CSV table of C-alpha atoms in Angstrom, one decimal:
chain,number,residue,atom,x,y,z
A,1,UNK,CA,0.2,-0.3,-0.2
A,2,UNK,CA,1.2,3.4,-0.9
A,3,UNK,CA,0.8,6.7,0.8
A,4,UNK,CA,-1.6,9.2,-0.6
A,5,UNK,CA,-0.4,11.2,-2.6
A,6,UNK,CA,0.0,14.6,-1.7
A,7,UNK,CA,-1.6,17.5,-3.7
A,8,UNK,CA,0.5,20.6,-5.1
A,9,UNK,CA,-0.8,24.1,-3.0
A,10,UNK,CA,-2.2,26.5,-5.4
A,11,UNK,CA,-2.7,30.3,-4.8
A,12,UNK,CA,-6.4,31.4,-4.7
A,13,UNK,CA,-6.8,33.7,-8.1
A,14,UNK,CA,-10.5,34.6,-9.7
A,15,UNK,CA,-9.8,33.1,-12.2
A,16,UNK,CA,-8.1,29.4,-11.0
A,17,UNK,CA,-11.6,29.0,-8.2
A,18,UNK,CA,-13.9,30.5,-11.7
A,19,UNK,CA,-15.4,26.6,-11.7
A,20,UNK,CA,-16.0,26.6,-8.1
A,21,UNK,CA,-17.6,30.2,-7.3
A,22,UNK,CA,-16.4,33.5,-6.0
A,23,UNK,CA,-13.0,35.0,-4.3
A,24,UNK,CA,-13.7,37.9,-2.2
A,25,UNK,CA,-10.6,40.1,-2.7
A,26,UNK,CA,-10.8,43.8,-2.1
A,27,UNK,CA,-7.9,43.5,-4.7
A,28,UNK,CA,-9.1,43.3,-8.4
A,29,UNK,CA,-12.8,44.2,-6.9
A,30,UNK,CA,-14.8,47.6,-8.5
A,31,UNK,CA,-14.7,50.4,-6.4
A,32,UNK,CA,-17.3,52.9,-5.6
A,33,UNK,CA,-16.5,55.9,-3.2
A,34,UNK,CA,-19.4,56.7,-1.0
A,35,UNK,CA,-20.5,58.5,1.8
A,36,UNK,CA,-19.6,61.7,1.1
A,37,UNK,CA,-15.8,60.6,-0.1
A,38,UNK,CA,-15.2,58.7,3.4
A,39,UNK,CA,-15.6,55.0,2.5
A,40,UNK,CA,-14.4,53.2,-0.1
A,41,UNK,CA,-16.7,50.4,-1.1
A,42,UNK,CA,-15.6,46.8,-2.9
A,43,UNK,CA,-18.7,46.1,-4.6
A,44,UNK,CA,-19.8,42.7,-4.8
A,45,UNK,CA,-17.8,41.4,-3.9
A,46,UNK,CA,-20.4,37.6,-3.9
A,47,UNK,CA,-23.6,37.4,-5.1
A,48,UNK,CA,-25.3,35.7,-2.7
A,49,UNK,CA,-28.0,32.5,-4.0
A,50,UNK,CA,-29.6,30.8,-1.5
A,51,UNK,CA,-33.5,31.6,-2.7
A,52,UNK,CA,-34.0,27.7,-3.4
A,53,UNK,CA,-37.4,26.5,-2.1
A,54,UNK,CA,-37.9,30.2,-0.2
A,55,UNK,CA,-34.2,30.0,2.1
A,56,UNK,CA,-32.6,32.9,3.2
A,57,UNK,CA,-29.7,34.4,3.4
A,58,UNK,CA,-28.0,34.3,7.1
A,59,UNK,CA,-24.1,36.0,8.8
A,60,UNK,CA,-23.5,33.3,10.9
A,61,UNK,CA,-19.8,33.3,12.8
A,62,UNK,CA,-17.4,29.9,12.6
A,63,UNK,CA,-14.9,29.4,14.6
A,64,UNK,CA,-12.4,26.6,13.0
A,65,UNK,CA,-9.6,24.6,14.6
A,66,UNK,CA,-6.6,23.6,13.7
A,67,UNK,CA,-7.0,20.0,12.3
A,68,UNK,CA,-3.3,18.7,12.9
A,69,UNK,CA,-0.8,18.6,9.0
A,70,UNK,CA,0.2,16.2,7.0
A,71,UNK,CA,-3.8,16.9,7.1
A,72,UNK,CA,-5.8,13.2,5.1
A,73,UNK,CA,-8.8,14.8,2.5
A,74,UNK,CA,-11.4,12.2,3.0
A,75,UNK,CA,-14.8,13.7,2.1
A,76,UNK,CA,-16.3,16.5,0.0
A,77,UNK,CA,-19.9,18.3,0.7
A,78,UNK,CA,-21.9,20.7,-1.2
A,79,UNK,CA,-25.6,22.2,-1.0
A,80,UNK,CA,-27.7,21.4,-3.2
A,81,UNK,CA,-29.6,24.7,-2.5
A,82,UNK,CA,-27.5,27.4,-1.4
A,83,UNK,CA,-24.0,29.3,-2.0
A,84,UNK,CA,-21.7,29.3,1.2
A,85,UNK,CA,-19.6,32.6,1.4
A,86,UNK,CA,-16.5,32.6,3.8
A,87,UNK,CA,-14.7,36.0,4.3
A,88,UNK,CA,-11.3,35.3,7.4
A,89,UNK,CA,-11.1,37.2,10.4
A,90,UNK,CA,-8.5,36.1,11.3
A,91,UNK,CA,-5.0,37.7,9.2
A,92,UNK,CA,-3.4,33.8,9.4
A,93,UNK,CA,-3.7,31.7,5.7
A,94,UNK,CA,-6.0,29.0,5.7
A,95,UNK,CA,-7.1,26.2,2.9
A,96,UNK,CA,-9.9,25.8,0.1
A,97,UNK,CA,-10.4,22.7,-1.4
A,98,UNK,CA,-12.4,21.5,-3.7
A,99,UNK,CA,-13.9,18.9,-6.2
A,100,UNK,CA,-15.7,18.5,-8.9
A,101,UNK,CA,-18.4,16.3,-10.5
A,102,UNK,CA,-21.9,16.3,-11.2
A,103,UNK,CA,-23.1,12.8,-8.4
A,104,UNK,CA,-20.4,12.6,-7.0
A,105,UNK,CA,-17.0,14.9,-6.3
A,106,UNK,CA,-14.1,13.2,-9.1
A,107,UNK,CA,-10.7,12.1,-6.7
A,108,UNK,CA,-9.3,13.6,-10.1
A,109,UNK,CA,-10.1,17.0,-10.6
A,110,UNK,CA,-9.9,17.7,-6.2
A,111,UNK,CA,-7.8,21.0,-5.6
A,112,UNK,CA,-6.1,23.0,-2.8
A,113,UNK,CA,-5.7,26.8,-2.8
A,114,UNK,CA,-3.8,28.1,0.2
A,115,UNK,CA,-5.8,31.7,1.0
A,116,UNK,CA,-4.7,34.4,2.7
A,117,UNK,CA,-6.3,36.2,5.8
A,118,UNK,CA,-7.8,39.2,2.9
A,119,UNK,CA,-9.2,36.8,1.0
A,120,UNK,CA,-12.7,34.5,1.5
A,121,UNK,CA,-14.7,32.2,-1.1
A,122,UNK,CA,-17.9,31.9,-2.4
A,123,UNK,CA,-18.9,28.1,-3.0
A,124,UNK,CA,-21.2,28.0,-5.9
A,125,UNK,CA,-24.6,26.1,-5.6
A,126,UNK,CA,-23.4,22.7,-5.6
A,127,UNK,CA,-19.6,23.1,-5.8
A,128,UNK,CA,-18.7,20.1,-3.6
A,129,UNK,CA,-15.9,21.5,-1.1
A,130,UNK,CA,-14.1,20.8,2.7
A,131,UNK,CA,-15.1,22.0,5.8
A,132,UNK,CA,-13.0,25.2,6.4
A,133,UNK,CA,-9.7,24.5,7.0
A,134,UNK,CA,-7.3,26.9,9.2
A,135,UNK,CA,-3.8,26.8,9.4
A,136,UNK,CA,-3.5,29.0,12.3
A,137,UNK,CA,-4.5,27.5,16.3
A,138,UNK,CA,-8.6,28.7,16.1
A,139,UNK,CA,-9.6,31.0,12.4
A,140,UNK,CA,-12.9,33.0,12.4
A,141,UNK,CA,-15.0,33.7,9.7
A,142,UNK,CA,-18.1,34.7,8.5
A,143,UNK,CA,-20.5,32.6,7.1
A,144,UNK,CA,-22.7,33.9,3.8
A,145,UNK,CA,-25.7,30.9,4.1
A,146,UNK,CA,-29.1,29.2,3.8
A,147,UNK,CA,-31.7,28.4,6.3
A,148,UNK,CA,-34.9,27.1,4.8
A,149,UNK,CA,-36.6,24.3,4.4
A,150,UNK,CA,-34.8,21.2,1.9
A,151,UNK,CA,-32.1,19.4,3.0
A,152,UNK,CA,-29.5,21.5,1.8
A,153,UNK,CA,-26.1,19.3,2.4
A,154,UNK,CA,-24.9,15.6,0.6
A,155,UNK,CA,-21.6,14.4,1.6
A,156,UNK,CA,-19.3,12.1,-0.5
A,157,UNK,CA,-16.7,10.4,1.3
A,158,UNK,CA,-14.2,8.9,-0.9
A,159,UNK,CA,-12.1,5.3,-0.9
A,160,UNK,CA,-8.7,5.1,0.7
A,161,UNK,CA,-7.5,5.1,-2.4
A,162,UNK,CA,-8.9,8.0,-4.0
A,163,UNK,CA,-7.6,10.4,-0.5
A,164,UNK,CA,-5.3,12.8,-0.6
A,165,UNK,CA,-3.1,14.5,2.0
A,166,UNK,CA,-2.3,18.2,2.3
A,167,UNK,CA,1.1,18.4,3.2
A,168,UNK,CA,2.9,21.5,3.7
B,1,UNK,CA,-26.1,80.2,18.9
B,2,UNK,CA,-25.4,77.2,22.2
B,3,UNK,CA,-22.4,74.2,20.6
B,4,UNK,CA,-24.7,71.0,19.6
B,5,UNK,CA,-25.2,69.3,22.3
B,6,UNK,CA,-23.3,65.7,22.4
B,7,UNK,CA,-24.5,62.5,22.6
B,8,UNK,CA,-24.2,59.8,25.3
B,9,UNK,CA,-21.8,56.9,24.4
B,10,UNK,CA,-23.9,53.9,25.2
B,11,UNK,CA,-22.1,50.3,25.2
B,12,UNK,CA,-23.4,48.6,21.6
B,13,UNK,CA,-26.4,45.6,23.0
B,14,UNK,CA,-28.8,43.3,21.6
B,15,UNK,CA,-31.4,44.8,23.5
B,16,UNK,CA,-30.8,48.4,23.1
B,17,UNK,CA,-30.1,48.0,20.1
B,18,UNK,CA,-33.4,45.7,19.0
B,19,UNK,CA,-35.9,49.2,17.9
B,20,UNK,CA,-32.8,49.6,15.0
B,21,UNK,CA,-31.8,45.8,14.1
B,22,UNK,CA,-28.9,42.9,15.1
B,23,UNK,CA,-25.8,42.9,16.8
B,24,UNK,CA,-24.2,40.6,15.5
B,25,UNK,CA,-21.8,39.0,18.0
B,26,UNK,CA,-20.9,35.5,18.8
B,27,UNK,CA,-21.6,36.2,22.4
B,28,UNK,CA,-24.6,35.1,23.0
B,29,UNK,CA,-25.2,33.9,20.1
B,30,UNK,CA,-26.5,29.8,19.4
B,31,UNK,CA,-23.6,27.9,18.7
B,32,UNK,CA,-24.1,24.5,17.1
B,33,UNK,CA,-20.6,22.6,17.1
B,34,UNK,CA,-20.5,20.8,12.5
B,35,UNK,CA,-17.5,19.4,11.1
B,36,UNK,CA,-17.6,16.4,13.7
B,37,UNK,CA,-16.5,18.8,16.1
B,38,UNK,CA,-13.5,20.9,15.2
B,39,UNK,CA,-16.0,24.2,14.0
B,40,UNK,CA,-18.1,26.1,16.4
B,41,UNK,CA,-20.6,27.6,14.8
B,42,UNK,CA,-22.8,31.1,16.7
B,43,UNK,CA,-25.7,31.1,14.6
B,44,UNK,CA,-27.6,33.1,12.3
B,45,UNK,CA,-26.4,36.7,14.2
B,46,UNK,CA,-28.0,37.7,11.6
B,47,UNK,CA,-31.1,37.7,9.3
B,48,UNK,CA,-30.8,39.8,5.9
B,49,UNK,CA,-33.6,40.8,4.5
B,50,UNK,CA,-32.7,42.1,0.9
B,51,UNK,CA,-36.0,40.6,-1.5
B,52,UNK,CA,-38.3,43.1,-1.7
B,53,UNK,CA,-38.5,44.3,-5.8
B,54,UNK,CA,-36.2,41.7,-6.8
B,55,UNK,CA,-33.7,42.1,-4.6
B,56,UNK,CA,-30.6,40.5,-4.3
B,57,UNK,CA,-27.3,40.1,-1.5
B,58,UNK,CA,-24.8,41.3,-2.5
B,59,UNK,CA,-21.0,41.0,0.2
B,60,UNK,CA,-19.4,43.9,0.0
B,61,UNK,CA,-15.5,45.5,1.5
B,62,UNK,CA,-16.0,48.8,3.5
B,63,UNK,CA,-13.0,50.3,3.9
B,64,UNK,CA,-13.8,53.8,6.1
B,65,UNK,CA,-11.1,56.6,6.6
B,66,UNK,CA,-11.6,58.2,9.7
B,67,UNK,CA,-14.1,61.7,10.0
B,68,UNK,CA,-12.5,62.7,12.8
B,69,UNK,CA,-13.6,64.5,16.6
B,70,UNK,CA,-15.5,65.7,17.8
B,71,UNK,CA,-17.8,64.5,14.4
B,72,UNK,CA,-21.3,66.9,14.2
B,73,UNK,CA,-24.0,64.8,13.3
B,74,UNK,CA,-26.2,66.3,10.2
B,75,UNK,CA,-27.6,63.7,8.7
B,76,UNK,CA,-28.9,60.3,8.9
B,77,UNK,CA,-29.9,57.2,6.1
B,78,UNK,CA,-32.2,54.4,5.7
B,79,UNK,CA,-32.6,51.7,3.0
B,80,UNK,CA,-36.1,51.2,2.0
B,81,UNK,CA,-35.9,48.0,0.2
B,82,UNK,CA,-33.5,46.2,2.3
B,83,UNK,CA,-31.5,45.0,5.1
B,84,UNK,CA,-28.2,46.2,5.3
B,85,UNK,CA,-25.0,44.4,7.7
B,86,UNK,CA,-22.4,45.5,9.0
B,87,UNK,CA,-19.2,43.5,10.1
B,88,UNK,CA,-15.7,44.7,11.2
B,89,UNK,CA,-12.7,43.4,10.4
B,90,UNK,CA,-10.2,45.3,12.1
B,91,UNK,CA,-9.7,44.8,16.6
B,92,UNK,CA,-10.5,48.7,16.9
B,93,UNK,CA,-14.1,50.4,18.2
B,94,UNK,CA,-16.3,52.0,16.3
B,95,UNK,CA,-19.4,54.1,15.7
B,96,UNK,CA,-22.8,52.9,15.2
B,97,UNK,CA,-25.8,56.1,15.2
B,98,UNK,CA,-29.6,55.6,14.5
B,99,UNK,CA,-32.5,57.5,15.2
B,100,UNK,CA,-36.1,56.6,15.1
B,101,UNK,CA,-39.3,58.4,12.6
B,102,UNK,CA,-41.4,57.8,9.6
B,103,UNK,CA,-41.0,60.3,7.5
B,104,UNK,CA,-37.9,61.3,9.0
B,105,UNK,CA,-36.2,60.7,12.3
B,106,UNK,CA,-37.4,62.5,15.3
B,107,UNK,CA,-34.2,64.4,16.2
B,108,UNK,CA,-34.2,63.0,19.8
B,109,UNK,CA,-34.2,59.7,19.0
B,110,UNK,CA,-30.9,59.8,17.8
B,111,UNK,CA,-28.8,58.1,19.9
B,112,UNK,CA,-25.2,56.1,19.3
B,113,UNK,CA,-23.3,52.9,20.1
B,114,UNK,CA,-19.4,52.0,21.0
B,115,UNK,CA,-19.8,48.7,19.4
B,116,UNK,CA,-16.8,47.3,19.9
B,117,UNK,CA,-13.2,45.7,17.3
B,118,UNK,CA,-16.0,42.2,17.7
B,119,UNK,CA,-19.7,43.3,17.1
B,120,UNK,CA,-20.8,44.3,14.0
B,121,UNK,CA,-25.1,45.2,13.2
B,122,UNK,CA,-27.9,44.9,10.6
B,123,UNK,CA,-29.8,47.9,10.3
B,124,UNK,CA,-33.2,46.5,9.7
B,125,UNK,CA,-34.8,47.7,6.2
B,126,UNK,CA,-36.2,51.3,6.6
B,127,UNK,CA,-34.4,52.0,10.1
B,128,UNK,CA,-32.5,55.4,10.1
B,129,UNK,CA,-28.8,55.6,10.4
B,130,UNK,CA,-25.3,57.3,10.2
B,131,UNK,CA,-23.2,56.4,7.7
B,132,UNK,CA,-19.8,54.2,9.0
B,133,UNK,CA,-18.2,55.6,11.5
B,134,UNK,CA,-14.6,54.7,12.1
B,135,UNK,CA,-12.6,55.6,15.2
B,136,UNK,CA,-9.4,54.3,14.0
B,137,UNK,CA,-7.6,56.2,11.2
B,138,UNK,CA,-8.9,53.0,8.5
B,139,UNK,CA,-11.6,50.5,9.3
B,140,UNK,CA,-12.0,47.5,6.9
B,141,UNK,CA,-16.0,45.9,7.5
B,142,UNK,CA,-17.8,43.4,5.4
B,143,UNK,CA,-20.8,44.2,4.7
B,144,UNK,CA,-24.2,42.5,3.3
B,145,UNK,CA,-26.6,44.4,1.6
B,146,UNK,CA,-28.9,44.5,-1.7
B,147,UNK,CA,-28.3,45.5,-5.1
B,148,UNK,CA,-31.0,45.3,-7.7
B,149,UNK,CA,-33.7,46.9,-8.8
B,150,UNK,CA,-36.0,50.5,-7.5
B,151,UNK,CA,-34.5,53.2,-4.9
B,152,UNK,CA,-33.0,52.0,-2.2
B,153,UNK,CA,-31.5,55.0,-0.1
B,154,UNK,CA,-33.3,58.0,1.2
B,155,UNK,CA,-31.4,60.8,3.2
B,156,UNK,CA,-32.4,63.2,5.5
B,157,UNK,CA,-30.5,65.6,6.3
B,158,UNK,CA,-30.6,67.3,9.7
B,159,UNK,CA,-31.7,71.6,10.9
B,160,UNK,CA,-28.8,73.2,12.9
B,161,UNK,CA,-30.6,73.1,15.2
B,162,UNK,CA,-31.2,69.6,15.9
B,163,UNK,CA,-27.4,68.7,14.9
B,164,UNK,CA,-25.7,66.5,17.7
B,165,UNK,CA,-22.4,66.3,18.5
B,166,UNK,CA,-20.3,62.6,19.6
B,167,UNK,CA,-17.0,64.0,21.7
B,168,UNK,CA,-15.2,61.1,22.9
């Protein structure tokens, strides 16, 4: 039996992340001056998509603990009824793991991005992603997702041969 | 002519702020353990209300500059079509000025709250409030508000006799 293969760790950019959702980053965003010129508005970094089946947008705070390194990616999840946006409240880098696939994520499609403390992501509805992965002992995120009726969570667990490892 | 009267500066609490919207504060929020027990979810700190006239929720970043102290409150604004949530990305305290009134804010109703760097607010639809007031040279906020058709901004300017001052 061979050890799980490590991921390449990719920088988080809008272009690379486009298949999975939006990158929330003031850098490169549309800038509007408001409030008599005293405030810069970096406009519409994310578009919230939670209206299916009478869903409503809510804002929550996630406090993520460190899950250890190397870390084996054993599963991904997705939200069939809504987008889910994360924005970091700490300055530390963090990790974003995503995959592509209709009924289940294709193991070969899974990718790992390293986000800075000034970058968030908005997972598109139905985009496969790993639960939040902190690189700090404790990392807070503001989260905009969906509350409402219906089943908004699917999980897919990988066979051992399809698992890969994050080693930094 | 007398100088404008200063506001009492009130601590920001859910109870005191209830007429104007929600306080986003992990302290006192409903806590759910998620992600195999590795993440604390402080659930639904704010409920986004932007659906009127086909509005959609968007996430933006506001970079507020310091407007000086003492600061004269000359106007309030409100958003007839949507709530507007602010959460600070810096650790500094900041100020929240709100008022009550149907057609226009009653000058005697205007209040000034001091929020910590771990407290946000979600102004309710139609709640009169002042544009963001930073106490730091530069203060970033994540903002969840509305994009869509219709006029979503009303401003009301106070007569000089009705203006009050923030002096800290």
